[in-house]
PDB file of C-alpha atoms in Angstrom:
ATOM      1  CA  MET A   1     -11.137  15.299  63.463  1.00  0.00           C
ATOM      2  CA  THR A   2     -12.679  13.343  66.337  1.00  0.00           C
ATOM      3  CA  SER A   3     -10.640  12.025  69.204  1.00  0.00           C
ATOM      4  CA  GLN A   4     -10.802   8.509  70.625  1.00  0.00           C
ATOM      5  CA  ALA A   5     -12.468   9.963  73.726  1.00  0.00           C
ATOM      6  CA  ASP A   6     -15.216  11.528  71.556  1.00  0.00           C
ATOM      7  CA  GLU A   7     -15.758   8.220  69.760  1.00  0.00           C
ATOM      8  CA  LYS A   8     -15.921   6.279  73.035  1.00  0.00           C
ATOM      9  CA  GLN A   9     -18.433   8.756  74.498  1.00  0.00           C
ATOM     10  CA  ALA A  10     -20.609   8.533  71.371  1.00  0.00           C
ATOM     11  CA  LYS A  11     -20.660   4.726  71.635  1.00  0.00           C
ATOM     12  CA  GLU A  12     -21.629   4.845  75.310  1.00  0.00           C
ATOM     13  CA  ARG A  13     -24.496   7.316  74.953  1.00  0.00           C
ATOM     14  CA  LEU A  14     -27.780   5.918  76.032  1.00  0.00           C
ATOM     15  CA  ALA A  15     -30.433   5.273  73.420  1.00  0.00           C
ATOM     16  CA  ILE A  16     -33.998   5.722  74.633  1.00  0.00           C
ATOM     17  CA  VAL A  17     -37.078   4.600  72.697  1.00  0.00           C
ATOM     18  CA  PRO A  18     -39.658   7.441  72.840  1.00  0.00           C
ATOM     19  CA  ALA A  19     -43.415   6.892  72.653  1.00  0.00           C
ATOM     20  CA  SER A  20     -46.623   8.912  73.017  1.00  0.00           C
ATOM     21  CA  TYR A  21     -49.792   7.636  74.706  1.00  0.00           C
ATOM     22  CA  LEU A  22     -53.317   9.054  74.732  1.00  0.00           C
ATOM     23  CA  VAL A  23     -55.512   8.749  77.797  1.00  0.00           C
ATOM     24  CA  LEU A  24     -59.106   9.541  76.872  1.00  0.00           C
ATOM     25  CA  PHE A  25     -61.529  10.109  79.708  1.00  0.00           C
ATOM     26  CA  GLN A  26     -65.299  10.145  79.516  1.00  0.00           C
ATOM     27  CA  GLY A  27     -66.547  10.932  82.993  1.00  0.00           C
ATOM     28  CA  SER A  28     -65.093   8.225  85.258  1.00  0.00           C
ATOM     29  CA  LYS A  29     -64.208   5.968  82.324  1.00  0.00           C
ATOM     30  CA  VAL A  30     -61.054   5.536  80.270  1.00  0.00           C
ATOM     31  CA  LEU A  31     -60.757   4.226  76.714  1.00  0.00           C
ATOM     32  CA  LEU A  32     -58.683   1.043  76.406  1.00  0.00           C
ATOM     33  CA  LEU A  33     -57.627  -0.989  73.384  1.00  0.00           C
ATOM     34  CA  ARG A  34     -56.884  -4.714  73.536  1.00  0.00           C
ATOM     35  CA  ARG A  35     -53.745  -5.639  71.606  1.00  0.00           C
ATOM     36  CA  TYR A  36     -54.067  -8.417  69.069  1.00  0.00           C
ATOM     37  CA  ASN A  37     -51.668 -10.121  66.662  1.00  0.00           C
ATOM     38  CA  THR A  38     -48.783  -7.690  67.298  1.00  0.00           C
ATOM     39  CA  GLY A  39     -46.272  -9.913  69.054  1.00  0.00           C
ATOM     40  CA  TYR A  40     -46.195  -7.576  72.078  1.00  0.00           C
ATOM     41  CA  GLU A  41     -48.612  -7.851  75.025  1.00  0.00           C
ATOM     42  CA  ASP A  42     -51.273  -9.450  72.825  1.00  0.00           C
ATOM     43  CA  GLY A  43     -54.534 -10.037  74.697  1.00  0.00           C
ATOM     44  CA  ASN A  44     -53.816  -7.182  77.101  1.00  0.00           C
ATOM     45  CA  TYR A  45     -55.308  -3.699  77.251  1.00  0.00           C
ATOM     46  CA  SER A  46     -53.428  -0.473  76.635  1.00  0.00           C
ATOM     47  CA  VAL A  47     -54.291   3.004  75.429  1.00  0.00           C
ATOM     48  CA  ALA A  48     -53.801   4.419  71.940  1.00  0.00           C
ATOM     49  CA  ALA A  49     -50.046   4.855  71.523  1.00  0.00           C
ATOM     50  CA  GLY A  50     -47.072   4.706  69.243  1.00  0.00           C
ATOM     51  CA  HIS A  51     -43.375   5.311  68.766  1.00  0.00           C
ATOM     52  CA  LEU A  52     -42.021   8.585  67.480  1.00  0.00           C
ATOM     53  CA  GLU A  53     -40.769   8.701  63.927  1.00  0.00           C
ATOM     54  CA  SER A  54     -37.639  10.603  62.938  1.00  0.00           C
ATOM     55  CA  GLY A  55     -38.128  14.376  63.192  1.00  0.00           C
ATOM     56  CA  GLU A  56     -41.457  14.050  64.987  1.00  0.00           C
ATOM     57  CA  THR A  57     -42.413  15.638  68.318  1.00  0.00           C
ATOM     58  CA  PHE A  58     -44.300  13.738  71.025  1.00  0.00           C
ATOM     59  CA  THR A  59     -47.443  15.744  70.193  1.00  0.00           C
ATOM     60  CA  GLN A  60     -47.158  15.115  66.461  1.00  0.00           C
ATOM     61  CA  CYS A  61     -46.708  11.405  67.131  1.00  0.00           C
ATOM     62  CA  LEU A  62     -49.745  11.383  69.395  1.00  0.00           C
ATOM     63  CA  ILE A  63     -51.971  13.066  66.816  1.00  0.00           C
ATOM     64  CA  ARG A  64     -50.797  10.739  64.022  1.00  0.00           C
ATOM     65  CA  GLU A  65     -51.121   7.531  66.045  1.00  0.00           C
ATOM     66  CA  VAL A  66     -54.551   8.366  67.430  1.00  0.00           C
ATOM     67  CA  GLU A  67     -55.923   9.031  63.957  1.00  0.00           C
ATOM     68  CA  GLU A  68     -54.382   5.782  62.672  1.00  0.00           C
ATOM     69  CA  GLU A  69     -55.603   3.648  65.585  1.00  0.00           C
ATOM     70  CA  ILE A  70     -58.992   5.017  66.641  1.00  0.00           C
ATOM     71  CA  GLY A  71     -59.913   7.454  63.876  1.00  0.00           C
ATOM     72  CA  ILE A  72     -60.273  10.668  65.853  1.00  0.00           C
ATOM     73  CA  ALA A  73     -58.644  14.025  65.235  1.00  0.00           C
ATOM     74  CA  LEU A  74     -56.914  15.935  68.003  1.00  0.00           C
ATOM     75  CA  SER A  75     -55.567  19.449  67.890  1.00  0.00           C
ATOM     76  CA  PRO A  76     -52.370  20.263  69.797  1.00  0.00           C
ATOM     77  CA  GLU A  77     -54.236  22.870  71.860  1.00  0.00           C
ATOM     78  CA  GLU A  78     -56.666  20.256  73.168  1.00  0.00           C
ATOM     79  CA  VAL A  79     -54.121  17.801  74.552  1.00  0.00           C
ATOM     80  CA  GLU A  80     -52.242  18.210  77.789  1.00  0.00           C
ATOM     81  CA  MET A  81     -49.188  16.421  79.021  1.00  0.00           C
ATOM     82  CA  ALA A  82     -50.272  14.380  82.034  1.00  0.00           C
ATOM     83  CA  HIS A  83     -47.402  12.065  82.911  1.00  0.00           C
ATOM     84  CA  ALA A  84     -43.849  11.186  81.884  1.00  0.00           C
ATOM     85  CA  MET A  85     -42.496   7.717  82.607  1.00  0.00           C
ATOM     86  CA  HIS A  86     -38.900   6.538  82.332  1.00  0.00           C
ATOM     87  CA  ARG A  87     -39.406   2.836  81.911  1.00  0.00           C
ATOM     88  CA  ASN A  88     -37.177  -0.201  81.831  1.00  0.00           C
ATOM     89  CA  SER A  89     -38.856  -2.666  79.497  1.00  0.00           C
ATOM     90  CA  GLY A  90     -36.043  -5.177  79.765  1.00  0.00           C
ATOM     91  CA  THR A  91     -35.767  -5.426  75.989  1.00  0.00           C
ATOM     92  CA  VAL A  92     -33.974  -3.393  73.293  1.00  0.00           C
ATOM     93  CA  ASN A  93     -31.591  -0.545  74.154  1.00  0.00           C
ATOM     94  CA  ASN A  94     -31.167  -1.981  77.632  1.00  0.00           C
ATOM     95  CA  GLY A  95     -34.903  -1.502  78.042  1.00  0.00           C
ATOM     96  CA  ASN A  96     -34.785   2.294  78.181  1.00  0.00           C
ATOM     97  CA  ARG A  97     -38.106   3.858  77.244  1.00  0.00           C
ATOM     98  CA  MET A  98     -39.435   7.381  77.604  1.00  0.00           C
ATOM     99  CA  ASP A  99     -43.212   7.300  77.643  1.00  0.00           C
ATOM    100  CA  MET A 100     -45.202  10.529  77.476  1.00  0.00           C
ATOM    101  CA  PHE A 101     -48.865  10.275  78.462  1.00  0.00           C
ATOM    102  CA  PHE A 102     -51.275  12.929  77.238  1.00  0.00           C
ATOM    103  CA  VAL A 103     -54.903  13.556  78.154  1.00  0.00           C
ATOM    104  CA  ALA A 104     -57.570  14.847  75.807  1.00  0.00           C
ATOM    105  CA  ARG A 105     -61.127  15.600  76.799  1.00  0.00           C
ATOM    106  CA  LYS A 106     -62.187  16.888  73.375  1.00  0.00           C
ATOM    107  CA  TRP A 107     -61.729  15.379  69.935  1.00  0.00           C
ATOM    108  CA  LYS A 108     -63.298  15.365  66.518  1.00  0.00           C
ATOM    109  CA  GLY A 109     -64.860  12.293  64.973  1.00  0.00           C
ATOM    110  CA  ASP A 110     -66.193   9.020  66.244  1.00  0.00           C
ATOM    111  CA  ILE A 111     -64.000   6.494  68.000  1.00  0.00           C
ATOM    112  CA  GLU A 112     -63.625   3.312  65.989  1.00  0.00           C
ATOM    113  CA  ASN A 113     -61.151   0.487  65.669  1.00  0.00           C
ATOM    114  CA  LYS A 114     -59.109   1.491  62.615  1.00  0.00           C
ATOM    115  CA  GLU A 115     -56.578  -1.340  63.033  1.00  0.00           C
ATOM    116  CA  PRO A 116     -58.571  -4.573  63.510  1.00  0.00           C
ATOM    117  CA  ASP A 117     -55.460  -6.525  62.517  1.00  0.00           C
ATOM    118  CA  LYS A 118     -53.689  -5.174  65.658  1.00  0.00           C
ATOM    119  CA  CYS A 119     -56.585  -4.559  68.050  1.00  0.00           C
ATOM    120  CA  ASP A 120     -59.622  -6.727  68.774  1.00  0.00           C
ATOM    121  CA  ASP A 121     -61.490  -4.531  71.272  1.00  0.00           C
ATOM    122  CA  VAL A 122     -61.924  -0.808  71.920  1.00  0.00           C
ATOM    123  CA  SER A 123     -63.989  -0.180  75.054  1.00  0.00           C
ATOM    124  CA  TRP A 124     -64.597   2.267  77.879  1.00  0.00           C
ATOM    125  CA  PHE A 125     -63.738   0.983  81.373  1.00  0.00           C
ATOM    126  CA  ASP A 126     -64.494   2.462  84.760  1.00  0.00           C
ATOM    127  CA  LEU A 127     -61.271   3.733  86.345  1.00  0.00           C
ATOM    128  CA  ASP A 128     -62.176   1.931  89.569  1.00  0.00           C
ATOM    129  CA  ASP A 129     -62.781  -1.353  87.754  1.00  0.00           C
ATOM    130  CA  LEU A 130     -60.015  -1.753  85.184  1.00  0.00           C
ATOM    131  CA  PRO A 131     -59.655  -5.147  83.481  1.00  0.00           C
ATOM    132  CA  GLU A 132     -57.222  -7.624  85.009  1.00  0.00           C
ATOM    133  CA  ASN A 133     -55.433  -7.947  81.675  1.00  0.00           C
ATOM    134  CA  ILE A 134     -54.287  -4.342  81.426  1.00  0.00           C
ATOM    135  CA  ILE A 135     -50.578  -3.917  80.735  1.00  0.00           C
ATOM    136  CA  PRO A 136     -48.986  -3.266  84.163  1.00  0.00           C
ATOM    137  CA  TYR A 137     -47.132  -0.062  83.245  1.00  0.00           C
ATOM    138  CA  ILE A 138     -50.353   1.319  81.735  1.00  0.00           C
ATOM    139  CA  ARG A 139     -52.165   0.609  85.016  1.00  0.00           C
ATOM    140  CA  HIS A 140     -49.311   2.389  86.810  1.00  0.00           C
ATOM    141  CA  ALA A 141     -49.534   5.412  84.496  1.00  0.00           C
ATOM    142  CA  LEU A 142     -53.304   5.702  84.990  1.00  0.00           C
ATOM    143  CA  LYS A 143     -52.823   5.598  88.767  1.00  0.00           C
ATOM    144  CA  CYS A 144     -50.162   8.320  88.555  1.00  0.00           C
ATOM    145  CA  ILE A 145     -52.349  10.504  86.347  1.00  0.00           C
ATOM    146  CA  ARG A 146     -55.284  10.171  88.740  1.00  0.00           C
ATOM    147  CA  GLN A 147     -52.991  11.162  91.637  1.00  0.00           C
ATOM    148  CA  GLY A 148     -51.566  14.146  89.749  1.00  0.00           C
ATOM    149  CA  GLU A 149     -48.033  12.718  89.599  1.00  0.00           C
ATOM    150  CA  CYS A 150     -46.209  14.197  86.627  1.00  0.00           C
ATOM    151  CA  TYR A 151     -43.258  11.751  86.573  1.00  0.00           C
ATOM    152  CA  SER A 152     -42.502   8.169  87.509  1.00  0.00           C
ATOM    153  CA  GLU A 153     -39.906   5.465  86.953  1.00  0.00           C
ATOM    154  CA  TYR A 154     -41.146   1.984  86.237  1.00  0.00           C
ATOM    155  CA  GLY A 155     -39.474  -1.413  85.949  1.00  0.00           C
ATOM    156  CA  TRP A 156     -36.149  -0.506  87.519  1.00  0.00           C
ATOM    157  CA  VAL A 157     -34.740  -2.765  90.223  1.00  0.00           C
TER     158      VAL A 157
END
């Protein structure tokens, strides 16, 4: 039997939306995807990413999403955790997001746009000349990764 205190604590627990992101480097360039027709940040650049599904780890999510979005295969041994971001998106669940950014320097297959209904450009950009229309928290994550920062908080006042 649960007590009223247990029920109150369960109701007050924070819900965080988890997501995995892939940062692909090729020399001094990074692969970016321009969002299209999604209803979120359309027209702006991001990296391959997605939300975790029930029972999925961050790495499993990463591997699944990358194959779905850009058609390449990653093995868990070839990805490394590069940055964790606790982000306030100002939307659902009081905006609480946990974003895990991974880096891969090796992959199998050719990069291609596998979701043209959600993405209208997949291009390499020089890290010192990123497009103006990159999603701000993605720009922040790339800066942190380049500086070797393993954790940041973004969007909190």
